[in-house]
């Protein structure tokens, strides 16, 4: 007879200051929107002028505007400059490994429908090492919001070619200019089955905020490619989309049918710097909903039966 | 069959010998339902309170290919699937050719005379009994022209030969085939009765198992993979993710099917990296989650495993070992993942490694793994292997009402939280799941960067040293709580045979065999591989030699993986190594002969 040497116990909480009183229960309605002061955590380690600051600022704003509560936000990232994001936000967060943030976040989203799960990261993290996860998270339509801060370069590792670097980009790994065809993130997302696909820049703040809000409200996998300049290794990359630098910021015309996949593809081929806004948005059952249904159906005949008895039935069949 | 047979004359003038145990090997092709015969026999033994252990090889090809199933049924303690068979049932010439040598001298070879031509020179060595199984099966079903069902016909023959309990077998057949098209049950029973009623030419005796005096809980019969999966459910795990690979797939298939009944889910991911990442995400979300794999899939998981170690996040990883490296030998047994389990990955990344010793132990080890993961906030790897995964055993039905656990997360608000508090009792910190309100407004980030007590990244060498110590010391604390294994046999002697994982049974049998031959051998089974329990050196001290027997390669320096670990820990030159990599379970005799030869 085998035994269990380490039994199941009620485990005490650790790292809890004894001096502070435990908070009194508070009705959510009584709680005020979180201010930037309450949402900001560590001061960002980014280079001054890095586009990622704007995305962070808008995330704070989004939390405030939508009256989200600290404890119900979950910010997840992989590795890269942009992926340092969770440290800068006062919310439950995880700084995972390079390229795998979506897989981790899917585990959170699928097991916790009560949370808002946001994932932030870079282009290398998303389309190179994490390419497989990008495809499958989109295909499964897992409910979460994914913002890729696309700077067309590897920032953290100091200027190597990224999967979105344009042909001819001179980097430390392509001193004569890159020759590999870059990924088109919008096409990639639509073909993979993402149900919300949008494009923005870190320089047009009202537009980005609107898009982030729409992404957050979408029931499914929502993806935003946000052009975010790496001032250090690819300065000026997105000037063509910045009016105050002589560029043009072209929004997707309002008559575009966001449920028309082919029309969306067409938009993806607009000449540089492309168009901005919601390319594609459809309603399709999320993995979260499909699994929830599976659970409801499986439990239909088991209402009120304790777990051990469900297991006992299986064991009885093996006698 | 054990030697103490007594013979009695029955009315129909054929002899019946009372036996205590028997090893039956069934050899054919996988599509013949070889496993089904074995399964029926194992289940019958379980229902008859007999001990049973099986061993099977299945080809890794999709359909077809030689396959065997070996059942050892006994009225006493059965520790291994048996070195030699008493009865060989073979369907084809190739089954005959490949397995005749597994038969004991004088053993019975029961062959399908439609397909097998016995070898002249074997006729004097083994007792040959030919039955036209294929054509008789066709006849029994009523001439559909197909011999599908010959496995059940053969089961009938075996039932007659061993005087097995026909009502119980009939019930098992009905349970197995019931619910489908009623003609399927009818056909199966016709096959069975055909075999049972066949007058076997040349077989003058039948055998009867002595009544087993087993009391206590009724037995359940299942495979190691099933036991692990059900153990995970009993432990309270409700989320997991995996990617298919033999022999792990069965576990994920079962969890995928069963977990929704408990309100849980299991996700089939795009690869093993996603699987472990998703499982860690599930753990982070509040409840210990599970993933698993075999062979190459384990290699893929190591980076994320390192994150769990660094971030101190609980997760359970099941490794059903198979022959490696690379794609290796997917359907063969090997114990060559001990190193990757204990040390795989870059950096110093302490984790816990447990290795169940039997099918029953798989069930309890799964629960223990979950409890350790939670209590010590650490990744835990369960090292099963192909043999234990596919083997079917009977064991007392666990007391599920008392065993099943609730490990629901605690979201009670806290005043403040230091996720990596260096002053925590026992040095163990546990993270608080999202959804938990922190009154101070300071929220934790679980991180793979080296960090300070609050989880902020740091480049401080001092903190890295302190945090490395924290991650390591909590496992030292666990070591102090682990039970010290007991020696099987005398506590002093010439040779101590040390094993881990599924070698427990064969090693204990080797001890019995050795003792019966006057050798001073004892056995020690190590279940907790990392950390090792404290005090093993005291056990070693009673012996002149400590011989570690494992199914892996002796490596560059002549020692298997556990032997190397024990030698590095104890610096004890008495620790020696016996290894093999033929993909098969240990033969009891081999363990003994090789250990004794090494310590002459
Ligand atoms: C497995 C692994 N490979 C490589 C790295 C090194 N690395 C860290 S970040 C990074 C690329 C970052 O580029 P991107 O994702 O575009 O983020 P950015 O820094 O530009 O925001 C690389 C290659 C790593 N951390 N892990
Ligand atoms: S290196 Fe580039 S991406 Fe990284 S912080 Fe600096 S500007 Fe931003
Ligand atoms: Mg980048």
PDB file of N, CA, C and O and ligand atoms in Angstrom, chain A residues 45-47 50-52 81-82 151 155-156 229-233, ligand 2:
ATOM      1  N   UNK A  45      12.385  51.270 -17.685  1.00  0.00           N
ATOM      2  CA  UNK A  45      13.824  51.236 -17.955  1.00  0.00           C
ATOM      3  C   UNK A  45      14.120  51.582 -19.411  1.00  0.00           C
ATOM      4  O   UNK A  45      15.254  51.481 -19.853  1.00  0.00           O
ATOM      5  N   UNK A  46      13.091  51.961 -20.157  1.00  0.00           N
ATOM      6  CA  UNK A  46      13.279  52.227 -21.584  1.00  0.00           C
ATOM      7  C   UNK A  46      14.116  53.481 -21.834  1.00  0.00           C
ATOM      8  O   UNK A  46      14.175  54.388 -20.990  1.00  0.00           O
ATOM      9  N   UNK A  47      14.717  53.566 -23.008  1.00  0.00           N
ATOM     10  CA  UNK A  47      15.470  54.762 -23.392  1.00  0.00           C
ATOM     11  C   UNK A  47      14.492  55.930 -23.500  1.00  0.00           C
ATOM     12  O   UNK A  47      13.371  55.749 -23.981  1.00  0.00           O
ATOM     13  N   UNK A  50      11.666  56.362 -26.348  1.00  0.00           N
ATOM     14  CA  UNK A  50      11.203  55.069 -26.878  1.00  0.00           C
ATOM     15  C   UNK A  50       9.679  55.107 -27.037  1.00  0.00           C
ATOM     16  O   UNK A  50       8.954  55.592 -26.156  1.00  0.00           O
ATOM     17  N   UNK A  51       9.200  54.596 -28.127  1.00  0.00           N
ATOM     18  CA  UNK A  51       7.762  54.616 -28.401  1.00  0.00           C
ATOM     19  C   UNK A  51       6.939  53.859 -27.370  1.00  0.00           C
ATOM     20  O   UNK A  51       5.748  54.146 -27.165  1.00  0.00           O
ATOM     21  N   UNK A  52       7.557  52.906 -26.701  1.00  0.00           N
ATOM     22  CA  UNK A  52       6.814  52.057 -25.769  1.00  0.00           C
ATOM     23  C   UNK A  52       6.191  52.849 -24.614  1.00  0.00           C
ATOM     24  O   UNK A  52       5.183  52.432 -24.037  1.00  0.00           O
ATOM     25  N   UNK A  81      12.648  44.504 -24.936  1.00  0.00           N
ATOM     26  CA  UNK A  81      12.476  45.805 -24.281  1.00  0.00           C
ATOM     27  C   UNK A  81      11.010  45.990 -23.937  1.00  0.00           C
ATOM     28  O   UNK A  81      10.639  46.284 -22.801  1.00  0.00           O
ATOM     29  N   UNK A  82      10.167  45.833 -24.971  1.00  0.00           N
ATOM     30  CA  UNK A  82       8.736  46.043 -24.803  1.00  0.00           C
ATOM     31  C   UNK A  82       8.151  45.092 -23.764  1.00  0.00           C
ATOM     32  O   UNK A  82       7.215  45.445 -23.042  1.00  0.00           O
ATOM     33  N   UNK A 151       8.784  47.446 -33.508  1.00  0.00           N
ATOM     34  CA  UNK A 151       9.789  48.472 -33.824  1.00  0.00           C
ATOM     35  C   UNK A 151      10.688  48.040 -34.982  1.00  0.00           C
ATOM     36  O   UNK A 151      11.698  48.651 -35.270  1.00  0.00           O
ATOM     37  N   UNK A 155      15.374  45.166 -30.098  1.00  0.00           N
ATOM     38  CA  UNK A 155      15.874  46.254 -29.270  1.00  0.00           C
ATOM     39  C   UNK A 155      16.759  45.754 -28.143  1.00  0.00           C
ATOM     40  O   UNK A 155      17.909  46.151 -28.003  1.00  0.00           O
ATOM     41  N   UNK A 156      16.225  44.854 -27.360  1.00  0.00           N
ATOM     42  CA  UNK A 156      16.933  44.423 -26.146  1.00  0.00           C
ATOM     43  C   UNK A 156      18.319  43.854 -26.450  1.00  0.00           C
ATOM     44  O   UNK A 156      19.260  44.069 -25.710  1.00  0.00           O
ATOM     45  N   UNK A 229       8.388  53.237 -32.139  1.00  0.00           N
ATOM     46  CA  UNK A 229       9.756  53.486 -32.605  1.00  0.00           C
ATOM     47  C   UNK A 229      10.837  53.143 -31.575  1.00  0.00           C
ATOM     48  O   UNK A 229      10.742  53.515 -30.412  1.00  0.00           O
ATOM     49  N   UNK A 230      11.855  52.441 -32.056  1.00  0.00           N
ATOM     50  CA  UNK A 230      13.049  52.224 -31.240  1.00  0.00           C
ATOM     51  C   UNK A 230      14.006  53.361 -31.577  1.00  0.00           C
ATOM     52  O   UNK A 230      14.646  53.352 -32.613  1.00  0.00           O
ATOM     53  N   UNK A 231      14.037  54.304 -30.670  1.00  0.00           N
ATOM     54  CA  UNK A 231      14.808  55.528 -30.898  1.00  0.00           C
ATOM     55  C   UNK A 231      16.306  55.222 -30.992  1.00  0.00           C
ATOM     56  O   UNK A 231      17.079  55.917 -31.622  1.00  0.00           O
ATOM     57  N   UNK A 232      16.683  54.126 -30.398  1.00  0.00           N
ATOM     58  CA  UNK A 232      18.088  53.759 -30.287  1.00  0.00           C
ATOM     59  C   UNK A 232      18.594  53.030 -31.540  1.00  0.00           C
ATOM     60  O   UNK A 232      19.662  53.330 -32.042  1.00  0.00           O
ATOM     61  N   UNK A 233      17.812  52.090 -32.040  1.00  0.00           N
ATOM     62  CA  UNK A 233      18.335  51.220 -33.100  1.00  0.00           C
ATOM     63  C   UNK A 233      17.603  51.319 -34.437  1.00  0.00           C
ATOM     64  O   UNK A 233      18.049  50.739 -35.420  1.00  0.00           O
TER      65      UNK A 233
HETATM   66  S1  LIG C   2      16.499  49.959 -27.231  1.00  0.00           S
HETATM   67 FE1  LIG C   2      14.879  50.715 -28.503  1.00  0.00          FE
HETATM   68  S2  LIG C   2      13.109  49.473 -27.957  1.00  0.00           S
HETATM   69 FE2  LIG C   2      14.608  49.250 -26.351  1.00  0.00          FE
HETATM   70  S3  LIG C   2      14.064  50.778 -24.860  1.00  0.00           S
HETATM   71 FE3  LIG C   2      15.588  51.669 -26.158  1.00  0.00          FE
HETATM   72  S4  LIG C   2      14.430  52.707 -27.706  1.00  0.00           S
HETATM   73 FE4  LIG C   2      13.027  51.318 -26.729  1.00  0.00          FE
END
